[in-house]
């Protein structure tokens, strides 16, 4: 199997080539431009038979339409396009990109390694309808980020390092003590993952959850607490998708919520807390944490400020996108968003259903308090009835759901303004929300709470 990879930056090309070679039994042909790619195709002898073409939309030149037509439309070879949103829209001849070939994919940057790998798999799986081109050695193993092993000093199972396509070597032995220096040594060598046998993974995952749970008993500075909270959200997310909402996952969820609410309650300025928050690299985790802080702040200035109610709101913040596994998909707000066209039908269906699926996840857990599921089920509703899944309007959306929805809008709009929670940005968002029915019906009291929490004033007014 052969991949054509078009990237003018030699360093970037080398990095992605290594990533691709590590995960796939493929030969990577790297070229600097579409012109070089077309020259390669013009060779009369030994012309490679490519299975996939990868390139960044930002480097496209006038030669791109010819290259795309040759591969995708003439020879039915899938394209994998990396983009920043605007660069994809500027590409010529891409109006029917997803329909031109069932394996075509577009992925927004920056992307996480696992999402990148998964997207390549999707391109090829549709074309080849089998998994023979995946590294055979990886079968029977679960990949685990090497940084996760810094949390332990011994493991309940063996851990392996992959040396090549077919060989795994045991690096850490079950129940043996090890020093973190061993892990750091391999991190410095750019080893990104270790591997455990698939049957051992649930045990290791629960051990990781238990380790994080134990860390909540120590005292720490706000930024350390935030980091622990974000690491916990990542572990909870992985647990939900890989081993389910286990007892340990529920306990870690509870510890995380209590910790984040406590932090939000004791700081002098929620805006400062948000501005100092370091990104985890994942929209889902960062967004959930910011939502928890803002819901706590709003509730504090309303009749819903009791510990039990704030816990429910924060639990809804933690769980609302946990059934999704794609950051770009989680960023979408409505069923009319044109970005949905970039996703496969099953992903779009998962997005449509995720409010109910996340709500069911909470309801089915007997460990969580009642009534949180309806907050999550309504989190994409909007006061004008344009939301989903039920198209509820301002008087039919539950008050606690209104707190959540208002915080959701506030976080997303600040993010569009550079993620800076200064007074100017906060006032601009407040002004916009005040003109969009967020001051009416069941949103009226949450909106007043938002104003008091952030000392907001609409332009040309003294408040509500």
PDB file of C-alpha atoms in Angstrom, residues 4-9 30-42 53-69:
ATOM      1  CA  UNK A   4       1.020  10.234  -1.445  1.00  0.00           C
ATOM      2  CA  UNK A   5       1.696  13.003   1.068  1.00  0.00           C
ATOM      3  CA  UNK A   6       1.934  16.612  -0.187  1.00  0.00           C
ATOM      4  CA  UNK A   7       3.561  19.072   2.224  1.00  0.00           C
ATOM      5  CA  UNK A   8       6.167  21.772   1.401  1.00  0.00           C
ATOM      6  CA  UNK A   9       7.654  21.917   4.908  1.00  0.00           C
ATOM      7  CA  UNK A  30       6.381  12.687   0.246  1.00  0.00           C
ATOM      8  CA  UNK A  31       6.438  15.593  -2.198  1.00  0.00           C
ATOM      9  CA  UNK A  32       6.564  19.349  -1.686  1.00  0.00           C
ATOM     10  CA  UNK A  33       3.800  20.454  -4.081  1.00  0.00           C
ATOM     11  CA  UNK A  34       0.986  19.364  -6.372  1.00  0.00           C
ATOM     12  CA  UNK A  35       3.324  20.027  -9.306  1.00  0.00           C
ATOM     13  CA  UNK A  36       5.831  17.503  -7.943  1.00  0.00           C
ATOM     14  CA  UNK A  37       2.981  15.062  -7.422  1.00  0.00           C
ATOM     15  CA  UNK A  38       1.870  15.461 -11.043  1.00  0.00           C
ATOM     16  CA  UNK A  39       5.477  14.993 -12.183  1.00  0.00           C
ATOM     17  CA  UNK A  40       5.594  11.787 -10.170  1.00  0.00           C
ATOM     18  CA  UNK A  41       2.440  10.611 -11.904  1.00  0.00           C
ATOM     19  CA  UNK A  42       3.984  11.436 -15.272  1.00  0.00           C
ATOM     20  CA  UNK A  53      -3.622  11.227  -1.020  1.00  0.00           C
ATOM     21  CA  UNK A  54      -3.013  13.489   1.981  1.00  0.00           C
ATOM     22  CA  UNK A  55      -2.415  17.226   1.917  1.00  0.00           C
ATOM     23  CA  UNK A  56      -3.004  20.468   3.785  1.00  0.00           C
ATOM     24  CA  UNK A  57      -5.551  22.767   2.136  1.00  0.00           C
ATOM     25  CA  UNK A  58      -3.496  25.805   3.163  1.00  0.00           C
ATOM     26  CA  UNK A  59      -0.691  24.915   0.721  1.00  0.00           C
ATOM     27  CA  UNK A  60      -2.914  24.344  -2.318  1.00  0.00           C
ATOM     28  CA  UNK A  61      -1.750  25.997  -5.539  1.00  0.00           C
ATOM     29  CA  UNK A  62      -3.419  26.540  -8.938  1.00  0.00           C
ATOM     30  CA  UNK A  63      -2.293  22.983  -9.787  1.00  0.00           C
ATOM     31  CA  UNK A  64      -4.629  21.490  -7.173  1.00  0.00           C
ATOM     32  CA  UNK A  65      -7.766  21.068  -9.385  1.00  0.00           C
ATOM     33  CA  UNK A  66      -5.792  18.984 -11.891  1.00  0.00           C
ATOM     34  CA  UNK A  67      -4.345  16.778  -9.151  1.00  0.00           C
ATOM     35  CA  UNK A  68      -7.724  16.320  -7.485  1.00  0.00           C
ATOM     36  CA  UNK A  69      -9.433  15.495 -10.765  1.00  0.00           C
TER      37      UNK A  69
END
